Amino acid sequence: MLVLYGITSLQSYLYYIYYPKDDRTLKLTVAIIWMLDSLHIALVCYSMYYYLILNYANPLALFHGIWSLDVSVLVNTLIACIVQMFFTQRVYKLTPKPWKYPVTVVVGATVLVHFALGLETTVKFFQIQDFSRLSEISFNVALPFAIMAVISDIAVAAALCILLHNSRTVYHSTNHMLYTLMIFAINRCILTSVVAIIELIVFLRLQQTLWFLAIDFIIGKLYANSLLATLNTRRAISGRGLEESRGSGMTGTSTSFRIGSGGATTDSSRPGDTLEEDPIIDLAVLDSAKEYGNLGANMPHRTASVNVGRSVARD
């Protein structure tokens, strides 16, 4: 758990270092995710202090819940909801207009139901305050909560994969990047869904133990790291890499898409080449913007949203 929190902190730090020009809303989202994850760690540490130090050699204390454990469930639910809403927003910006609102409403509804059931689960934990009574909420609260966690993850991942698949172009490099993003979306869904299913199975089969809490402690951090990993791999996926973004001085050949009087052609440039007058659009920038919602999946010609420069020709 502490290892995952360390990864969350490191990824948050790297995000602010490598992406200082991101939108303020996105920066605030990352800050909120990190603060919630830090709060979750504090709640868990206090719970351990309560049971292991304050109630040392008092096994009867293990039968009763403590407020910090209940709140930790709520914090994990908040983290999951924020991350899922972030990806839902990506779905909204990538969906073509005729389907934009229906698809977003369906995906967003699964996320909101998941959040509502998480709130209900937290309230029930506060009400029973006795681990021996966990069986009372197994099937009417915990089971729907876990099922909706899986359904919402699958809905978000499926929508993103379908939209990215429909965004394919005639360019192999662009399609390769889209397939990479699809794999990322599927892996994120599989990871969080499998952990949620394992937690549910442990909760239902071992109701008189607290093993399910050990799994619940990490699920929020998996959501947080999935969001941060998505943000921090943008340059790498678009073929640039973090080292280049820091000005490492590496040289190479860049490929662009030229829009000139003679039609659409590709062009390669190297340091020292001379400038011409035809504007070009960097495919890497186009792809990155497309994934993160700056361009719609059906709007490849909105050049105001991409990096427009000058084409080059070798001497």
Short mmCIF file of N, CA and C in Angstrom, two decimals, residues 56-172:
data_model
loop_
_atom_site.label_atom_id
_atom_site.label_comp_id
_atom_site.label_asym_id
_atom_site.label_seq_id
_atom_site.Cartn_x
_atom_site.Cartn_y
_atom_site.Cartn_z
N TYR A 56 -3.61 -2.56 22.20
CA TYR A 56 -2.68 -3.69 22.23
C TYR A 56 -3.14 -4.71 23.28
N ALA A 57 -3.11 -5.98 22.91
CA ALA A 57 -3.53 -7.07 23.79
C ALA A 57 -5.01 -6.98 24.17
N ASN A 58 -5.80 -6.33 23.31
CA ASN A 58 -7.24 -6.24 23.52
C ASN A 58 -7.95 -6.77 22.27
N PRO A 59 -8.04 -8.08 22.12
CA PRO A 59 -8.62 -8.66 20.90
C PRO A 59 -10.08 -8.30 20.69
N LEU A 60 -10.78 -7.93 21.75
CA LEU A 60 -12.19 -7.57 21.60
C LEU A 60 -12.38 -6.32 20.74
N ALA A 61 -11.35 -5.46 20.69
CA ALA A 61 -11.44 -4.24 19.89
C ALA A 61 -11.56 -4.55 18.40
N LEU A 62 -11.06 -5.73 18.00
CA LEU A 62 -11.10 -6.10 16.59
C LEU A 62 -12.51 -6.40 16.10
N PHE A 63 -13.44 -6.57 17.01
CA PHE A 63 -14.82 -6.85 16.62
C PHE A 63 -15.60 -5.58 16.28
N HIS A 64 -15.05 -4.45 16.61
CA HIS A 64 -15.76 -3.19 16.42
C HIS A 64 -15.03 -2.30 15.40
N GLY A 65 -15.81 -1.68 14.55
CA GLY A 65 -15.23 -0.79 13.57
C GLY A 65 -14.84 0.54 14.16
N ILE A 66 -14.08 1.29 13.42
CA ILE A 66 -13.64 2.62 13.83
C ILE A 66 -13.93 3.59 12.70
N TRP A 67 -14.20 4.83 13.03
CA TRP A 67 -14.64 5.80 12.03
C TRP A 67 -13.65 5.97 10.89
N SER A 68 -12.35 5.87 11.18
CA SER A 68 -11.34 6.08 10.14
C SER A 68 -11.42 5.02 9.04
N LEU A 69 -11.75 3.79 9.41
CA LEU A 69 -11.92 2.75 8.40
C LEU A 69 -13.13 3.03 7.52
N ASP A 70 -14.20 3.50 8.13
CA ASP A 70 -15.41 3.82 7.36
C ASP A 70 -15.14 4.97 6.38
N VAL A 71 -14.44 5.99 6.86
CA VAL A 71 -14.14 7.14 6.00
C VAL A 71 -13.19 6.74 4.87
N SER A 72 -12.30 5.79 5.14
CA SER A 72 -11.36 5.35 4.09
C SER A 72 -12.10 4.74 2.91
N VAL A 73 -13.21 4.05 3.18
CA VAL A 73 -14.03 3.51 2.09
C VAL A 73 -14.61 4.64 1.25
N LEU A 74 -15.06 5.70 1.91
CA LEU A 74 -15.60 6.86 1.20
C LEU A 74 -14.53 7.54 0.36
N VAL A 75 -13.32 7.67 0.89
CA VAL A 75 -12.23 8.32 0.16
C VAL A 75 -11.89 7.52 -1.10
N ASN A 76 -11.82 6.20 -0.98
CA ASN A 76 -11.57 5.37 -2.15
C ASN A 76 -12.66 5.53 -3.20
N THR A 77 -13.90 5.64 -2.74
CA THR A 77 -15.02 5.84 -3.66
C THR A 77 -14.89 7.17 -4.39
N LEU A 78 -14.49 8.21 -3.68
CA LEU A 78 -14.29 9.52 -4.30
C LEU A 78 -13.19 9.47 -5.35
N ILE A 79 -12.08 8.82 -5.03
CA ILE A 79 -10.98 8.71 -5.99
C ILE A 79 -11.45 7.98 -7.25
N ALA A 80 -12.14 6.86 -7.06
CA ALA A 80 -12.63 6.09 -8.20
C ALA A 80 -13.58 6.91 -9.06
N CYS A 81 -14.48 7.66 -8.42
CA CYS A 81 -15.45 8.47 -9.15
C CYS A 81 -14.76 9.58 -9.95
N ILE A 82 -13.79 10.26 -9.35
CA ILE A 82 -13.09 11.34 -10.05
C ILE A 82 -12.35 10.80 -11.26
N VAL A 83 -11.67 9.66 -11.09
CA VAL A 83 -10.92 9.07 -12.20
C VAL A 83 -11.87 8.63 -13.31
N GLN A 84 -12.96 7.99 -12.95
CA GLN A 84 -13.91 7.53 -13.96
C GLN A 84 -14.58 8.71 -14.67
N MET A 85 -14.85 9.79 -13.95
CA MET A 85 -15.44 10.97 -14.58
C MET A 85 -14.44 11.63 -15.53
N PHE A 86 -13.16 11.57 -15.20
CA PHE A 86 -12.13 12.09 -16.10
C PHE A 86 -12.18 11.34 -17.43
N PHE A 87 -12.21 10.02 -17.37
CA PHE A 87 -12.27 9.23 -18.61
C PHE A 87 -13.62 9.39 -19.30
N THR A 88 -14.67 9.63 -18.54
CA THR A 88 -15.97 9.90 -19.16
C THR A 88 -15.93 11.20 -19.95
N GLN A 89 -15.21 12.18 -19.43
CA GLN A 89 -15.05 13.44 -20.17
C GLN A 89 -14.29 13.20 -21.47
N ARG A 90 -13.28 12.32 -21.45
CA ARG A 90 -12.57 11.98 -22.68
C ARG A 90 -13.54 11.34 -23.68
N VAL A 91 -14.42 10.49 -23.17
CA VAL A 91 -15.42 9.86 -24.04
C VAL A 91 -16.30 10.93 -24.67
N TYR A 92 -16.73 11.90 -23.88
CA TYR A 92 -17.59 12.98 -24.39
C TYR A 92 -16.89 13.75 -25.51
N LYS A 93 -15.62 14.07 -25.33
CA LYS A 93 -14.92 14.89 -26.32
C LYS A 93 -14.51 14.11 -27.57
N LEU A 94 -14.43 12.79 -27.46
CA LEU A 94 -14.05 11.99 -28.62
C LEU A 94 -15.25 11.48 -29.41
N THR A 95 -16.44 11.50 -28.81
CA THR A 95 -17.63 10.96 -29.47
C THR A 95 -18.15 11.92 -30.53
N PRO A 96 -18.46 11.44 -31.74
CA PRO A 96 -19.06 12.30 -32.77
C PRO A 96 -20.40 12.85 -32.31
N LYS A 97 -20.79 13.97 -32.90
CA LYS A 97 -21.97 14.71 -32.42
C LYS A 97 -23.26 13.89 -32.34
N PRO A 98 -23.63 13.10 -33.33
CA PRO A 98 -24.93 12.41 -33.21
C PRO A 98 -25.02 11.50 -31.98
N TRP A 99 -23.88 11.00 -31.52
CA TRP A 99 -23.87 10.05 -30.40
C TRP A 99 -23.25 10.63 -29.14
N LYS A 100 -22.85 11.88 -29.19
CA LYS A 100 -22.11 12.47 -28.07
C LYS A 100 -22.86 12.37 -26.75
N TYR A 101 -24.08 12.85 -26.72
CA TYR A 101 -24.83 12.88 -25.47
C TYR A 101 -25.35 11.50 -25.05
N PRO A 102 -25.91 10.68 -25.95
CA PRO A 102 -26.36 9.35 -25.52
C PRO A 102 -25.24 8.50 -24.92
N VAL A 103 -24.09 8.47 -25.59
CA VAL A 103 -22.97 7.65 -25.09
C VAL A 103 -22.47 8.18 -23.75
N THR A 104 -22.33 9.50 -23.66
CA THR A 104 -21.83 10.10 -22.42
C THR A 104 -22.80 9.87 -21.26
N VAL A 105 -24.10 9.98 -21.54
CA VAL A 105 -25.10 9.77 -20.48
C VAL A 105 -25.05 8.34 -19.96
N VAL A 106 -24.94 7.37 -20.87
CA VAL A 106 -24.90 5.97 -20.45
C VAL A 106 -23.67 5.69 -19.60
N VAL A 107 -22.50 6.12 -20.09
CA VAL A 107 -21.26 5.88 -19.35
C VAL A 107 -21.27 6.64 -18.03
N GLY A 108 -21.69 7.91 -18.09
CA GLY A 108 -21.74 8.71 -16.86
C GLY A 108 -22.72 8.16 -15.84
N ALA A 109 -23.82 7.57 -16.31
CA ALA A 109 -24.81 7.00 -15.39
C ALA A 109 -24.22 5.84 -14.60
N THR A 110 -23.44 4.99 -15.26
CA THR A 110 -22.81 3.87 -14.54
C THR A 110 -21.85 4.37 -13.48
N VAL A 111 -21.13 5.45 -13.79
CA VAL A 111 -20.19 6.02 -12.82
C VAL A 111 -20.93 6.60 -11.63
N LEU A 112 -22.01 7.33 -11.88
CA LEU A 112 -22.78 7.94 -10.79
C LEU A 112 -23.46 6.89 -9.92
N VAL A 113 -23.96 5.81 -10.53
CA VAL A 113 -24.56 4.74 -9.74
C VAL A 113 -23.50 4.07 -8.86
N HIS A 114 -22.32 3.87 -9.42
CA HIS A 114 -21.21 3.32 -8.63
C HIS A 114 -20.90 4.22 -7.44
N PHE A 115 -20.87 5.52 -7.66
CA PHE A 115 -20.59 6.47 -6.58
C PHE A 115 -21.70 6.44 -5.53
N ALA A 116 -22.95 6.39 -5.98
CA ALA A 116 -24.09 6.37 -5.05
C ALA A 116 -24.06 5.12 -4.17
N LEU A 117 -23.76 3.98 -4.77
CA LEU A 117 -23.68 2.74 -4.00
C LEU A 117 -22.50 2.77 -3.03
N GLY A 118 -21.42 3.46 -3.43
CA GLY A 118 -20.30 3.62 -2.52
C GLY A 118 -20.67 4.44 -1.30
N LEU A 119 -21.46 5.50 -1.52
CA LEU A 119 -21.95 6.30 -0.39
C LEU A 119 -22.84 5.46 0.52
N GLU A 120 -23.71 4.66 -0.09
CA GLU A 120 -24.59 3.81 0.72
C GLU A 120 -23.79 2.81 1.55
N THR A 121 -22.75 2.24 0.95
CA THR A 121 -21.91 1.29 1.68
C THR A 121 -21.23 1.97 2.86
N THR A 122 -20.75 3.18 2.66
CA THR A 122 -20.11 3.92 3.76
C THR A 122 -21.09 4.19 4.89
N VAL A 123 -22.30 4.59 4.53
CA VAL A 123 -23.33 4.86 5.55
C VAL A 123 -23.65 3.59 6.34
N LYS A 124 -23.75 2.46 5.64
CA LYS A 124 -24.05 1.20 6.32
C LYS A 124 -22.93 0.81 7.28
N PHE A 125 -21.68 1.04 6.87
CA PHE A 125 -20.55 0.74 7.76
C PHE A 125 -20.63 1.58 9.03
N PHE A 126 -21.00 2.85 8.88
CA PHE A 126 -21.15 3.71 10.06
C PHE A 126 -22.28 3.22 10.96
N GLN A 127 -23.32 2.68 10.36
CA GLN A 127 -24.49 2.27 11.13
C GLN A 127 -24.26 0.99 11.93
N ILE A 128 -23.63 0.01 11.33
CA ILE A 128 -23.49 -1.27 12.04
C ILE A 128 -22.39 -1.23 13.10
N GLN A 129 -21.24 -0.59 12.79
CA GLN A 129 -20.14 -0.44 13.75
C GLN A 129 -19.77 -1.75 14.46
N ASP A 130 -19.97 -2.85 13.79
CA ASP A 130 -19.66 -4.15 14.39
C ASP A 130 -19.35 -5.11 13.24
N PHE A 131 -18.12 -5.59 13.20
CA PHE A 131 -17.71 -6.45 12.09
C PHE A 131 -18.47 -7.77 12.07
N SER A 132 -19.00 -8.18 13.19
CA SER A 132 -19.76 -9.44 13.22
C SER A 132 -21.09 -9.32 12.48
N ARG A 133 -21.49 -8.09 12.14
CA ARG A 133 -22.76 -7.87 11.45
C ARG A 133 -22.57 -7.55 9.96
N LEU A 134 -21.38 -7.79 9.45
CA LEU A 134 -21.12 -7.48 8.05
C LEU A 134 -22.01 -8.29 7.11
N SER A 135 -22.42 -9.46 7.55
CA SER A 135 -23.27 -10.29 6.70
C SER A 135 -24.60 -9.62 6.38
N GLU A 136 -25.00 -8.65 7.21
CA GLU A 136 -26.27 -7.95 7.00
C GLU A 136 -26.26 -7.09 5.74
N ILE A 137 -25.07 -6.68 5.31
CA ILE A 137 -24.98 -5.80 4.14
C ILE A 137 -24.28 -6.48 2.97
N SER A 138 -24.09 -7.79 3.04
CA SER A 138 -23.33 -8.49 2.01
C SER A 138 -24.01 -8.43 0.65
N PHE A 139 -25.28 -8.80 0.60
CA PHE A 139 -25.96 -8.95 -0.68
C PHE A 139 -26.79 -7.74 -1.08
N ASN A 140 -27.26 -6.98 -0.13
CA ASN A 140 -28.11 -5.83 -0.48
C ASN A 140 -27.32 -4.54 -0.69
N VAL A 141 -26.05 -4.49 -0.25
CA VAL A 141 -25.25 -3.28 -0.41
C VAL A 141 -23.90 -3.57 -1.07
N ALA A 142 -23.12 -4.43 -0.45
CA ALA A 142 -21.75 -4.68 -0.93
C ALA A 142 -21.73 -5.31 -2.32
N LEU A 143 -22.62 -6.27 -2.56
CA LEU A 143 -22.65 -6.94 -3.86
C LEU A 143 -22.99 -5.98 -5.00
N PRO A 144 -24.07 -5.17 -4.91
CA PRO A 144 -24.34 -4.19 -5.98
C PRO A 144 -23.21 -3.18 -6.16
N PHE A 145 -22.58 -2.77 -5.05
CA PHE A 145 -21.48 -1.81 -5.12
C PHE A 145 -20.33 -2.38 -5.94
N ALA A 146 -19.93 -3.62 -5.67
CA ALA A 146 -18.82 -4.24 -6.39
C ALA A 146 -19.18 -4.48 -7.86
N ILE A 147 -20.42 -4.90 -8.11
CA ILE A 147 -20.84 -5.15 -9.49
C ILE A 147 -20.81 -3.86 -10.30
N MET A 148 -21.30 -2.76 -9.73
CA MET A 148 -21.30 -1.49 -10.46
C MET A 148 -19.89 -0.96 -10.65
N ALA A 149 -18.97 -1.28 -9.74
CA ALA A 149 -17.58 -0.87 -9.93
C ALA A 149 -17.02 -1.52 -11.19
N VAL A 150 -17.32 -2.79 -11.38
CA VAL A 150 -16.85 -3.50 -12.57
C VAL A 150 -17.56 -3.00 -13.83
N ILE A 151 -18.88 -2.82 -13.74
CA ILE A 151 -19.65 -2.37 -14.90
C ILE A 151 -19.21 -0.99 -15.36
N SER A 152 -18.99 -0.08 -14.42
CA SER A 152 -18.58 1.28 -14.79
C SER A 152 -17.20 1.27 -15.44
N ASP A 153 -16.28 0.45 -14.93
CA ASP A 153 -14.96 0.35 -15.56
C ASP A 153 -15.06 -0.20 -16.97
N ILE A 154 -15.87 -1.24 -17.14
CA ILE A 154 -16.03 -1.84 -18.47
C ILE A 154 -16.69 -0.85 -19.43
N ALA A 155 -17.68 -0.09 -18.96
CA ALA A 155 -18.36 0.88 -19.82
C ALA A 155 -17.40 1.95 -20.31
N VAL A 156 -16.58 2.47 -19.40
CA VAL A 156 -15.61 3.51 -19.79
C VAL A 156 -14.59 2.95 -20.77
N ALA A 157 -14.03 1.78 -20.47
CA ALA A 157 -13.01 1.19 -21.33
C ALA A 157 -13.58 0.82 -22.70
N ALA A 158 -14.78 0.25 -22.73
CA ALA A 158 -15.39 -0.14 -24.00
C ALA A 158 -15.67 1.08 -24.87
N ALA A 159 -16.19 2.15 -24.27
CA ALA A 159 -16.47 3.36 -25.04
C ALA A 159 -15.19 3.95 -25.62
N LEU A 160 -14.13 4.02 -24.81
CA LEU A 160 -12.86 4.56 -25.29
C LEU A 160 -12.29 3.70 -26.41
N CYS A 161 -12.34 2.39 -26.26
CA CYS A 161 -11.79 1.50 -27.28
C CYS A 161 -12.54 1.63 -28.60
N ILE A 162 -13.87 1.67 -28.54
CA ILE A 162 -14.66 1.80 -29.75
C ILE A 162 -14.38 3.13 -30.45
N LEU A 163 -14.32 4.21 -29.68
CA LEU A 163 -14.07 5.52 -30.27
C LEU A 163 -12.67 5.61 -30.87
N LEU A 164 -11.68 5.08 -30.17
CA LEU A 164 -10.32 5.10 -30.70
C LEU A 164 -10.20 4.21 -31.93
N HIS A 165 -10.89 3.07 -31.93
CA HIS A 165 -10.86 2.18 -33.10
C HIS A 165 -11.49 2.86 -34.31
N ASN A 166 -12.55 3.61 -34.10
CA ASN A 166 -13.20 4.32 -35.20
C ASN A 166 -12.42 5.54 -35.66
N SER A 167 -11.38 5.93 -34.90
CA SER A 167 -10.59 7.10 -35.26
C SER A 167 -9.38 6.74 -36.11
N ARG A 168 -9.30 5.50 -36.58
CA ARG A 168 -8.15 5.08 -37.37
C ARG A 168 -8.00 5.89 -38.65
N THR A 169 -6.77 6.04 -39.08
CA THR A 169 -6.46 6.79 -40.30
C THR A 169 -5.68 5.89 -41.26
N VAL A 170 -5.20 6.48 -42.35
CA VAL A 170 -4.39 5.73 -43.31
C VAL A 170 -2.94 5.66 -42.89
N TYR A 171 -2.59 6.30 -41.80
CA TYR A 171 -1.19 6.35 -41.36
C TYR A 171 -0.92 5.29 -40.30
N HIS A 172 0.10 4.49 -40.55
CA HIS A 172 0.42 3.38 -39.65
C HIS A 172 0.83 3.88 -38.28
#
